[in-house]
Structures are given as C-alpha cells and as structure tokens.
Tab-separated table of C-alpha atoms in Angstrom:
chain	number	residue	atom	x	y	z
T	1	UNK	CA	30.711	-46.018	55.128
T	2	UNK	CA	28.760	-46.293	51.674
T	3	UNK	CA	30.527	-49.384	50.453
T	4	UNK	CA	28.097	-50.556	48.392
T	5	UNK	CA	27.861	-47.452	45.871
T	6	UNK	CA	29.223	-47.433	42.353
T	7	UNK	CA	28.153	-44.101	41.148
T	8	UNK	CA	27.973	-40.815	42.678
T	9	UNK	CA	25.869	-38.180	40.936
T	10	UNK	CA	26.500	-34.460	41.678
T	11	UNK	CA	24.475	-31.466	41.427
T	12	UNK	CA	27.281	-28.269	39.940
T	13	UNK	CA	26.007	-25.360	41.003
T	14	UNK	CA	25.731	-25.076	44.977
T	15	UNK	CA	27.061	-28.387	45.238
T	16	UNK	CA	30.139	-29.795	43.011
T	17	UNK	CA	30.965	-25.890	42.601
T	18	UNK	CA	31.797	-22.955	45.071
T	19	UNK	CA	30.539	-19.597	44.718
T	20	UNK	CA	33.230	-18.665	42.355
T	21	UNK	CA	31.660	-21.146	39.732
T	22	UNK	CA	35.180	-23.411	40.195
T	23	UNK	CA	35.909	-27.069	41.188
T	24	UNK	CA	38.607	-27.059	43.780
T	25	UNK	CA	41.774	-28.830	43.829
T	26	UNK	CA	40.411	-30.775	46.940
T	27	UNK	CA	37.610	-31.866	45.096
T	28	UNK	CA	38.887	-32.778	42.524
T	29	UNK	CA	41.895	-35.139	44.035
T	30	UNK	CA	38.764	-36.957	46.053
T	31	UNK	CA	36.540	-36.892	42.793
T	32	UNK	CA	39.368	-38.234	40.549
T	33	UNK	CA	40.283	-40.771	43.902
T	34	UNK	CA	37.216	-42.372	44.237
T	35	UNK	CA	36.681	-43.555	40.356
T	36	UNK	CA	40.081	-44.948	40.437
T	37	UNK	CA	38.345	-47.548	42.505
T	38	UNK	CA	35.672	-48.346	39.922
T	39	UNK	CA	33.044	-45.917	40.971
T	40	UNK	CA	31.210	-44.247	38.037
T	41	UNK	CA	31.303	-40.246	38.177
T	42	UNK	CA	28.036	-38.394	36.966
T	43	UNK	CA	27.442	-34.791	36.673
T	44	UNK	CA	24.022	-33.453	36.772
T	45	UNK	CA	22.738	-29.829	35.787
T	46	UNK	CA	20.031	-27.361	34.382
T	47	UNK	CA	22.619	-26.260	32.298
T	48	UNK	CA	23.238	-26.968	27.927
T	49	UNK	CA	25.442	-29.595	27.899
T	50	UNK	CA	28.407	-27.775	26.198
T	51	UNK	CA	28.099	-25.792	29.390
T	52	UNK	CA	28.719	-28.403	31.144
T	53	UNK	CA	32.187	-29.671	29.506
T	54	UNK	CA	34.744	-27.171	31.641
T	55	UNK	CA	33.698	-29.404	34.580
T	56	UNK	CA	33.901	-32.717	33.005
T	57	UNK	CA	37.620	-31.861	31.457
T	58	UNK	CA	38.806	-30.768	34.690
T	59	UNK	CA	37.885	-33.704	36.338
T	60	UNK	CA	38.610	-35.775	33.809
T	61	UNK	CA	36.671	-38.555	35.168
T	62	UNK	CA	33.164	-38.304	34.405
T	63	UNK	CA	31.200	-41.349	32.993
T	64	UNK	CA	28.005	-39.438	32.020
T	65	UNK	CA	26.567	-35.748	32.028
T	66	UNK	CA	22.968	-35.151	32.683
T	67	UNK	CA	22.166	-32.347	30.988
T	68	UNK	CA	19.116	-29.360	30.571
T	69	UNK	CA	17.392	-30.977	33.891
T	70	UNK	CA	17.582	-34.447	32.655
T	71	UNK	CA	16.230	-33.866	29.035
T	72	UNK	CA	19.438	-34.766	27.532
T	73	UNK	CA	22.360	-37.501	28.612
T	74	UNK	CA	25.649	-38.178	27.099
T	75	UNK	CA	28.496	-40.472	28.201
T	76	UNK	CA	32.281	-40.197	28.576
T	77	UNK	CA	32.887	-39.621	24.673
T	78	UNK	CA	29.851	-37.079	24.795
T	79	UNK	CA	27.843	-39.263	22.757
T	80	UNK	CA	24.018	-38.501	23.060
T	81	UNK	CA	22.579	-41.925	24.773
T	82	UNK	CA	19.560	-40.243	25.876
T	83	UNK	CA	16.952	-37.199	24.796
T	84	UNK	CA	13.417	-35.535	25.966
T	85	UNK	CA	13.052	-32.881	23.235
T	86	UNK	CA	10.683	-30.230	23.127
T	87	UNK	CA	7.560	-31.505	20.908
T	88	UNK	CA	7.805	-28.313	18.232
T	89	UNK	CA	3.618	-27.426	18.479
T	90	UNK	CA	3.855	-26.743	21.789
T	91	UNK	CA	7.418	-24.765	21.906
T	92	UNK	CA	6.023	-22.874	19.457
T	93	UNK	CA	3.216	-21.717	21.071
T	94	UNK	CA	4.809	-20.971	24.044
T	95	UNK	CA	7.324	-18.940	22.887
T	96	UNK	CA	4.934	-16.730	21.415
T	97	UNK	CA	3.535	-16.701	24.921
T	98	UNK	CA	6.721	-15.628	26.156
T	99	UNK	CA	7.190	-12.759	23.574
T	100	UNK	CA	4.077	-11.770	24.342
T	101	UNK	CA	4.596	-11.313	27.716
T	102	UNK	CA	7.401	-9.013	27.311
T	103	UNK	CA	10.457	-11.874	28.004
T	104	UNK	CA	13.190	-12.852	26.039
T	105	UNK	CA	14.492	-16.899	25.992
T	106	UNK	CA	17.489	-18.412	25.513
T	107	UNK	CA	16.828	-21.183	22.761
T	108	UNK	CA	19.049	-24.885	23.486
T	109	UNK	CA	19.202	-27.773	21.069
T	110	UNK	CA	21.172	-30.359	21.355
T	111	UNK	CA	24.366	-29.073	20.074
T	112	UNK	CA	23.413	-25.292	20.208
T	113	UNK	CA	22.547	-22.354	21.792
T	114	UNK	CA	19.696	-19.486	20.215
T	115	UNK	CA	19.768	-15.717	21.892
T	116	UNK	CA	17.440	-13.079	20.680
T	117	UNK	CA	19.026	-10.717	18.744
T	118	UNK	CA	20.392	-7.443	20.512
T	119	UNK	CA	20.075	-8.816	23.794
T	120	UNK	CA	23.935	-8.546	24.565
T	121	UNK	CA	23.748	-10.046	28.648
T	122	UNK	CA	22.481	-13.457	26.762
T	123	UNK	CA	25.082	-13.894	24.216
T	124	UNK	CA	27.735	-12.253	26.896
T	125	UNK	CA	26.626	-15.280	29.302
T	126	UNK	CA	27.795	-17.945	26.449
T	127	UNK	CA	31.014	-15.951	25.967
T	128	UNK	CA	32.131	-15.697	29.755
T	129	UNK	CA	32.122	-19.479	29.732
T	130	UNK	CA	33.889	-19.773	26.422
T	131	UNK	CA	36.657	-17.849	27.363
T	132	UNK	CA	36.885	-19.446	30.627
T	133	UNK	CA	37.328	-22.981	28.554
T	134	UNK	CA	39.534	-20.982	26.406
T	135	UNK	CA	41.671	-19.805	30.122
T	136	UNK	CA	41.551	-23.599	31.316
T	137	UNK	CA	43.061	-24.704	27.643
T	138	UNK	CA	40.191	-26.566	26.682
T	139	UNK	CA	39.277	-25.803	23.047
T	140	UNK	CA	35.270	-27.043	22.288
T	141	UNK	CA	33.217	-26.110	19.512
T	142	UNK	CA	30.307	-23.878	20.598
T	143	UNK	CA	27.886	-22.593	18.594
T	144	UNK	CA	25.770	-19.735	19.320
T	145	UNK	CA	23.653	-17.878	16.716
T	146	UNK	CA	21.240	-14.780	16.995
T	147	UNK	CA	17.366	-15.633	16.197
T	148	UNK	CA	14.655	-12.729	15.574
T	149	UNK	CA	11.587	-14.854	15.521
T	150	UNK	CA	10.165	-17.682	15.858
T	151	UNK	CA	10.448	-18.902	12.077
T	152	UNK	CA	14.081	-19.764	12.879
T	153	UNK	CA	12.840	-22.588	14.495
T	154	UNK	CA	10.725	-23.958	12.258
T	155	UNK	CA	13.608	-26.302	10.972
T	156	UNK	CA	14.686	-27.187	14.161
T	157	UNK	CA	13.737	-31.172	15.459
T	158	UNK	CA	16.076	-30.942	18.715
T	159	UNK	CA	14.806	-27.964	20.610
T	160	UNK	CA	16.297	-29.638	24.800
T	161	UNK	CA	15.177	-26.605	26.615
T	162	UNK	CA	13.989	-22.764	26.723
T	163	UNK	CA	15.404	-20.706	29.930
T	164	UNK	CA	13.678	-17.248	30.476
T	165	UNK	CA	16.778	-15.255	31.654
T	166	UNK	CA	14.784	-12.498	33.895
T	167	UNK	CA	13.561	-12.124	36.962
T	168	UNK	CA	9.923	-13.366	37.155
T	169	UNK	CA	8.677	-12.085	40.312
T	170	UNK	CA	5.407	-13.431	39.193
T	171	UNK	CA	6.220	-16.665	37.868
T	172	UNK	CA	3.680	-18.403	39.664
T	173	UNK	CA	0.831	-16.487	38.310
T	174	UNK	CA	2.852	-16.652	34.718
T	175	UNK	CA	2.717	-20.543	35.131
T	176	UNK	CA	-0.680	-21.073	36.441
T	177	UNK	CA	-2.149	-19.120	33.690
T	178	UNK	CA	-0.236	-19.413	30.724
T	179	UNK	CA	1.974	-23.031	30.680
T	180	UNK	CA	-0.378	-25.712	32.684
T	181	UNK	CA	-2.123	-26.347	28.781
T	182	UNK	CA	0.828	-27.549	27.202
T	183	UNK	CA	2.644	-30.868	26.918
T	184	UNK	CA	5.971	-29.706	28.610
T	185	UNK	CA	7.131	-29.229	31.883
T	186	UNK	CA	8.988	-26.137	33.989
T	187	UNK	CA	10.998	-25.810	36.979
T	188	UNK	CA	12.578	-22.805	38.557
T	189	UNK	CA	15.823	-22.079	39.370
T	190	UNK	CA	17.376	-20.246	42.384
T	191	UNK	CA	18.313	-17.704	40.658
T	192	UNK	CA	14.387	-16.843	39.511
T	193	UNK	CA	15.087	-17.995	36.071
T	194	UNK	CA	12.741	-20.638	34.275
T	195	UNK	CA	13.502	-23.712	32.095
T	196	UNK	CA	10.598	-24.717	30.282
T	197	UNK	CA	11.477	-29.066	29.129
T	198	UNK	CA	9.466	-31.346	27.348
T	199	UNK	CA	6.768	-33.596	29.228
T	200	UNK	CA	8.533	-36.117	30.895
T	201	UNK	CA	11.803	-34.658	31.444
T	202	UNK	CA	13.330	-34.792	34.936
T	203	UNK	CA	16.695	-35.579	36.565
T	204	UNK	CA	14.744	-38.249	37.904
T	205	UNK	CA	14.117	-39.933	34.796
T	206	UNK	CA	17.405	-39.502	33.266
T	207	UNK	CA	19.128	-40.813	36.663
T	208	UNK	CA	16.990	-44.155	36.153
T	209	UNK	CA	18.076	-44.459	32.203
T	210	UNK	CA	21.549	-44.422	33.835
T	211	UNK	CA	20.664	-46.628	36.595
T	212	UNK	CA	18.894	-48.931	34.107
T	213	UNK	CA	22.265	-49.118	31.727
T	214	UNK	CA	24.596	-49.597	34.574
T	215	UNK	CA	22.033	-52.205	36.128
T	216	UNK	CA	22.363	-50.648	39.546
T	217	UNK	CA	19.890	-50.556	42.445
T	218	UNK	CA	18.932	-47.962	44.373
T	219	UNK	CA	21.544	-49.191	47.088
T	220	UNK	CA	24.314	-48.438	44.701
T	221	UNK	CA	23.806	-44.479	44.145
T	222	UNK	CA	24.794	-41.642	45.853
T	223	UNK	CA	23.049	-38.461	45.163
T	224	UNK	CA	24.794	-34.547	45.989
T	225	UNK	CA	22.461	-31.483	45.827
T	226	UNK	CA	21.886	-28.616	47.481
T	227	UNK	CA	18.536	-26.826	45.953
T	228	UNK	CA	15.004	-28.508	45.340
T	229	UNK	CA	15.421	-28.809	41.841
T	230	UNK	CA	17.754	-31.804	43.226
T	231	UNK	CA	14.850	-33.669	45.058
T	232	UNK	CA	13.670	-35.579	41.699
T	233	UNK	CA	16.859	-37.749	42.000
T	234	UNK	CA	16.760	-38.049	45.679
T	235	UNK	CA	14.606	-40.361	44.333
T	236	UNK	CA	16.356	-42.253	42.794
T	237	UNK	CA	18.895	-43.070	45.592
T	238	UNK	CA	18.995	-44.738	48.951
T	239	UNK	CA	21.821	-42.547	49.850
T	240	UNK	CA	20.990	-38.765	49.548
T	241	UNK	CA	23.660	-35.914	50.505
T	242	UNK	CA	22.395	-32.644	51.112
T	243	UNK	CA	25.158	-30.100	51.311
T	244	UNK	CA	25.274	-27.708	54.696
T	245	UNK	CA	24.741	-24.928	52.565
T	246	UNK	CA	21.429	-26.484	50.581
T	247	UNK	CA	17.627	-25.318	51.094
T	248	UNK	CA	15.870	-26.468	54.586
T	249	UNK	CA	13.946	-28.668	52.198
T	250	UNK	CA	16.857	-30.091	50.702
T	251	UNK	CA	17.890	-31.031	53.789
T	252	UNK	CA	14.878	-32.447	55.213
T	253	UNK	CA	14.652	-34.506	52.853
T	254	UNK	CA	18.073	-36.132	52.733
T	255	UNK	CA	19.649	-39.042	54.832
T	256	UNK	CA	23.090	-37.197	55.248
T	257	UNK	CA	23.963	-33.173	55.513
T	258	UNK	CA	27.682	-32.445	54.450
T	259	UNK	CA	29.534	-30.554	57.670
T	260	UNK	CA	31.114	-28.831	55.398
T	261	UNK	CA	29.392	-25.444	52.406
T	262	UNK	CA	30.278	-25.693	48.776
T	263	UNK	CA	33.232	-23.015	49.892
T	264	UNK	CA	34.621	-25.365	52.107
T	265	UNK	CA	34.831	-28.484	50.658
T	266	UNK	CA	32.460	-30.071	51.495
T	267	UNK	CA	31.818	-32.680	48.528
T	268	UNK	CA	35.425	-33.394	49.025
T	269	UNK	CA	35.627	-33.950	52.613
T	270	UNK	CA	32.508	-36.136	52.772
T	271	UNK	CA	33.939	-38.573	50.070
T	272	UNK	CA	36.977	-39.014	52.326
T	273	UNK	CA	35.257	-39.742	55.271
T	274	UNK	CA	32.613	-41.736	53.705
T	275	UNK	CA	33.072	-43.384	50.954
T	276	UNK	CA	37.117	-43.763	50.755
T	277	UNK	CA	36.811	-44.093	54.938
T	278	UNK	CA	39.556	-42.153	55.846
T	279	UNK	CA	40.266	-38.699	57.193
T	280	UNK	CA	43.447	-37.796	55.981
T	281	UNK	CA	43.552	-35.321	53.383
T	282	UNK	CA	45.225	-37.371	49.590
C-alpha cells in the first residue's frame, strides 16, 4: 500500500492511454476515485499542451499538465505556472539546420501550433485530434497556422518546442554533429520522432516545480511510465511504476511493474490494489 502519496503523475502515451489513443472507463472510475480522497492528479507528456486537454476533460480531475517534456506546466484552470522556452538565437539556427538537412518541423508556442506549408500529414495530425475533441463534445480553441520560413518567427518570444515529424534513422549521427553546440536540449521519442527543448527542460525539472509548490517529498509521489523518456521523473519519486508493457529499461529501473499492459488496464488495476487497497472492481 502507498499510503503516504498525494500525487500520482502519469505518462499518456503507453501508459495512461491504450493503443487506441483512449482513456478507459476503468481508468478513469480509479483515476477520478483516488482524487476524491485528496490525491493530486498530474498528467505528463511530450505533447503541446492543447494536445493534451481531451485527456484532462475526460478525467476531469487533473490538478496540473506537464507539457512539451516538461518545458511548459499549467494547473487545473490551464493557467501557465511554469515555462522553459526556446532562447530565439539558437532556434533559429537550428531550424535552418533542420531545413537544411532536408526535414520539416512542427513549430509549438505556448498557445500554438506552426506546420510548414504544404505538408498536409502535419496539419492533418492537429485536425485528427480536433475533431476527436469536437466527437467527445469538448469545444477548445486551437490555433494552427502555416509558416514558409523562418522570418515567421522572428516575432515569436514563446517558441516551447520543435518536433521533427520523420523518421530519422540517423538521428544519432544528426545529433552528434549538428545540435551538441547549441543551448537546448533533445530527446527522442518511440516513435523516431525528435523534440528539440530549451536547455534545462526536463520532466524532471518540471515534476520538482510541482513538488516544490505542493511542498511534497519524494515519499509522497507516484510516478507511471512506460518508455525512457519517463526515467527523468523516476527521479523524482520514491515510488516508480513501470507498466508491463514499458521498455526493459523502464523496467529495470522502477520499484513496481504493473501485471497488467496499457490494453488491459493496467494503471487502473494497480491503483485499486495499491493505493485504494482493494481488489474489487468500483
């Protein structure tokens, strides 16, 4: 039993979600069950926060969103508390890297999404989840506008991330010799994409703002990921929950494994057991 946690921080994709991108009624009855008792609800993703909000109105529950891999947190009323932005001389210069290497970006601020113009699978990505929102009868303002060059930026203070949107079967050679000069930081995904953040930004640090506002120990978190990119706030907890279905490292690395994938509910089931301490179903 972790009786002595008061927020529970959860990873979406792989983790909170199943492979059809959805929260399940399970989860969310043990999600919804468990702050009802006090405990503070965090969700914690790669992803643009407005990307971010069909999960937090379906649970309808959720204290505070860390957003674009920690560079950007916002509480229950999705006011910004926290943000890493881009410094503009560097994102500058390395998105003329990135053009010059043949890729194309997706551009976040904090309130915004850029897509190159023409490239339809980018701008089709922010519609999908639009239109989902729009299916779930949530109605949130989302703006998305074409860019052709870098000049569209120059006005721009509040760049959160960039996200190549291709395959980089490289990327390790595109890292090594084109991003280690700059003042930002970049982490894969596992679905070969790359976010390129500001220096300094990290799950980890946004996961101890929160910490330091709620004035919670270590002790008091509970941590739910399932891919490395999830291992910066392992650090941040005493009480780490790799799901079954998360990388070996992942689970090396954590002091519980769910028994249960992402398809099966497994976030669910594991609050039941141990945090609520029962095992019969709400």
């Amino acid at each position: 039993m972790l009786n002595e946690v008061k927020l529970l921080v959860f990873d979406l994709d792989g983790t909170l979600l199943n492979s059809d991108k959805n929260i399940t009624i399970e989860t969310k009855k043990e999600i919804q069950r468990v702050a009802k008792q006090g405990i503070k609800i965090c969700l914690a993703s790669g992803r643009f926060e407005k990307m971010m909000y069909l999960e937090k109105n379906i649970l309808d529950c959720v204290d505070y969103m860390i957003s674009s891999n920690g560079a950007q947190i916002c509480d229950f009323k999705n006011n910004i508390i926290y943000k890493n932005s881009l410094n503009k001389d560097d994102f500058i210069n390395v998105f003329e890297l990135i053009k010059e290497h043949g890729y194309k970006a997706m551009i976040y601020s904090s309130d915004s999404a850029y897509y190159p113009k023409g490239v339809d699978k980018m701008l089709n990505k922010i519609e999908n989840y639009k239109n989902k929102l729009a299916l779930n009868g949530f109605d949130v303002d989302f703006p998305a506008y074409a860019y052709d060059d870098i000049s569209d930026f120059y006005d721009l203070n509040d760049i959160s991330k960039a996200v190549i949107y291709e395959d980089i079967s490289n990327l390790k050679e595109f890292i090594n010799q084109n991003l280690l000069d700059f003042n930002i930081t970049f982490e894969p995904t596992g679905y070969g994409l790359l976010g390129i953040f500001n220096e300094g930004v990290s799950k980890f640090t946004a996961l101890e703002e929160i910490k330091s506002i709620l004035g919670l120990n270590s002790n008091q978190v509970a941590v739910f990921g399932d891919y490395d990119n999830d291992l910066s706030m392992f650090a941040c907890s005493n009480h780490c929950i790799a799901m079954k279905n998360g990388s070996e490292l992942v689970k090396k690395s954590a002091n519980y494994i769910t028994e249960y994938t992402n398809d099966e509910d497994g976030v669910a089931i594991f609050i039941r057991e141990n945090i609520m301490g029962d095992t019969q179903k709400s």
